[in-house]
Coordinates of C-alpha atoms in Angstrom, one line a residue:
M20 CA -17.8 3.3 -5.8
R21 CA -14.2 4.6 -6.2
V22 CA -11.5 2.6 -4.6
V23 CA -7.8 3.0 -4.3
V24 CA -5.9 -0.3 -4.7
S25 CA -2.2 -1.1 -4.3
A26 CA -1.0 -1.6 -7.9
C27 CA 0.9 -4.7 -6.9
L28 CA -2.4 -6.4 -6.0
L29 CA -3.6 -5.7 -9.5
G30 CA -0.5 -7.4 -11.0
R31 CA 1.7 -4.4 -11.6
N32 CA 5.4 -5.3 -11.1
C33 CA 6.2 -2.6 -8.7
K34 CA 7.0 -4.6 -5.6
Y35 CA 10.4 -4.1 -3.9
N36 CA 11.8 -7.3 -5.6
G37 CA 10.4 -6.4 -9.0
G38 CA 7.4 -8.7 -8.8
N39 CA 3.8 -8.3 -7.8
N40 CA 1.2 -9.6 -5.4
L41 CA -1.6 -10.2 -7.9
C42 CA -4.8 -11.2 -6.1
D43 CA -7.0 -12.7 -8.7
D44 CA -10.0 -12.9 -6.4
L45 CA -9.7 -9.2 -5.6
V46 CA -9.5 -8.3 -9.3
A47 CA -12.5 -10.4 -10.1
A48 CA -14.6 -8.9 -7.2
L49 CA -13.7 -5.4 -8.2
E50 CA -14.7 -6.1 -11.8
E51 CA -17.9 -7.9 -10.8
R52 CA -19.0 -5.0 -8.6
G53 CA -18.1 -2.4 -11.2
Y54 CA -16.0 -0.3 -8.9
E55 CA -13.9 2.5 -10.3
V56 CA -10.3 1.5 -9.4
V57 CA -7.4 3.9 -8.9
A58 CA -4.1 1.9 -8.9
V59 CA -1.4 3.4 -6.7
C60 CA 2.2 2.6 -5.7
P61 CA 3.4 5.2 -3.3
E62 CA 7.0 3.9 -3.4
V63 CA 7.3 4.3 -7.1
A64 CA 5.6 7.6 -6.9
G65 CA 8.2 8.7 -4.4
G66 CA 10.9 8.0 -6.9
L67 CA 12.1 4.7 -5.6
P68 CA 13.3 2.2 -8.3
T69 CA 11.9 -1.3 -9.0
P70 CA 13.5 -3.4 -7.8
R71 CA 14.8 -1.7 -4.6
L72 CA 16.1 -2.7 -1.2
R73 CA 13.5 -3.9 1.3
S74 CA 12.2 -1.2 3.7
E75 CA 10.5 -1.3 7.0
I76 CA 9.3 1.3 9.6
R77 CA 11.7 1.6 12.6
S78 CA 10.7 4.0 15.3
G79 CA 8.4 5.9 13.0
V80 CA 11.0 6.3 10.2
V81 CA 11.2 4.2 7.0
V82 CA 14.6 2.7 6.5
N83 CA 16.0 0.2 4.0
E84 CA 17.7 -3.0 4.9
V85 CA 21.1 -1.4 5.0
G86 CA 19.9 1.2 7.5
E87 CA 19.5 4.2 5.1
S88 CA 16.5 6.4 5.7
V89 CA 14.1 6.3 2.7
D90 CA 11.4 8.1 4.8
E91 CA 11.3 11.2 2.7
A92 CA 10.7 9.2 -0.5
F93 CA 8.0 7.1 1.1
R94 CA 6.2 10.2 2.5
A95 CA 6.5 12.2 -0.7
G96 CA 5.1 9.2 -2.7
A97 CA 2.2 8.7 -0.3
A98 CA 1.3 12.4 -0.5
A99 CA 1.6 12.4 -4.3
E100 CA -0.6 9.3 -4.7
L101 CA -3.2 10.7 -2.3
A102 CA -3.3 13.9 -4.2
R103 CA -3.6 12.1 -7.5
A104 CA -6.3 9.8 -6.3
S105 CA -8.3 12.6 -4.7
H106 CA -7.9 15.0 -7.7
T107 CA -10.5 13.3 -9.8
G108 CA -13.1 12.5 -7.1
E109 CA -13.8 11.3 -3.6
I110 CA -12.1 8.1 -2.4
D111 CA -14.7 5.7 -1.0
A112 CA -12.3 3.1 0.3
A113 CA -8.8 1.7 -0.1
I114 CA -7.6 -1.9 -0.5
L115 CA -3.9 -2.1 0.3
Q116 CA -1.1 -4.6 0.4
P117 CA -0.7 -6.1 3.9
R118 CA 2.5 -5.6 5.9
S119 CA 4.0 -3.0 3.6
P120 CA 5.7 0.1 5.0
S121 CA 3.6 2.1 2.6
C122 CA 0.3 0.2 2.4
G123 CA 0.2 -2.1 5.4
V124 CA -3.1 -2.2 7.2
G125 CA -3.2 -3.1 10.9
S126 CA 0.2 -4.8 11.0
I127 CA 3.6 -4.0 9.5
Y128 CA 7.1 -5.4 9.9
D129 CA 8.8 -4.2 13.1
G130 CA 11.9 -2.6 11.5
T131 CA 14.4 -5.4 12.3
F132 CA 14.0 -7.2 8.9
S133 CA 13.4 -10.5 10.8
G134 CA 9.9 -11.1 9.6
V135 CA 8.3 -10.0 12.9
L136 CA 5.0 -8.2 12.6
V137 CA 3.7 -5.5 14.9
R138 CA 0.5 -3.5 15.1
G139 CA 0.6 -0.5 12.9
D140 CA -0.1 1.0 9.5
G141 CA 2.1 1.9 6.6
V142 CA 2.7 5.6 5.6
F143 CA 0.1 5.7 2.9
A144 CA -2.5 3.7 4.9
S145 CA -2.0 6.2 7.8
M146 CA -2.6 9.2 5.5
L147 CA -5.8 7.6 4.2
N148 CA -7.0 6.8 7.8
E149 CA -6.3 10.4 8.8
R150 CA -8.7 11.5 6.0
G151 CA -11.4 9.1 7.2
V152 CA -11.0 6.7 4.2
P153 CA -11.9 3.1 5.1
V154 CA -8.8 1.0 4.5
F155 CA -8.9 -2.8 4.0
S156 CA -6.5 -5.6 3.3
P157 CA -7.6 -7.8 0.3
Q158 CA -8.8 -10.5 2.7
E159 CA -10.9 -8.1 4.7
F160 CA -12.4 -6.6 1.6
L161 CA -13.3 -10.0 0.2
A162 CA -14.7 -11.2 3.5
Q163 CA -17.3 -8.5 3.3
G164 CA -18.9 -10.1 0.3

């Protein structure tokens, strides 16, 4: 099984603040199950630096915390990572970082930078959904056993 996984969940320091969201249980489960893992970071692939200003989706457009649109970089990075991941084979599933404007699954921040969550998906998660790829948060994936 070939799965796309947010690189920050695998311990890569590509998060907006320069850190990561390492999920040891996820890494162990992926190794135990022998899945082929394709690590992705649409934001870095879109040319954004690490660290970078926080971004959220506001009215369908990705903006950073000073109000500048970074939508083009987010969409270009998502398309690039989707093409790269698809180039070497079919994507069976994706496990993505919750709440992210790129990878959020089911809920994302509301665009006010106040910590409020709303229903929705990040740019990359939406692209995967449009292609029929099952998309999971780490908790959803691990709960499946």
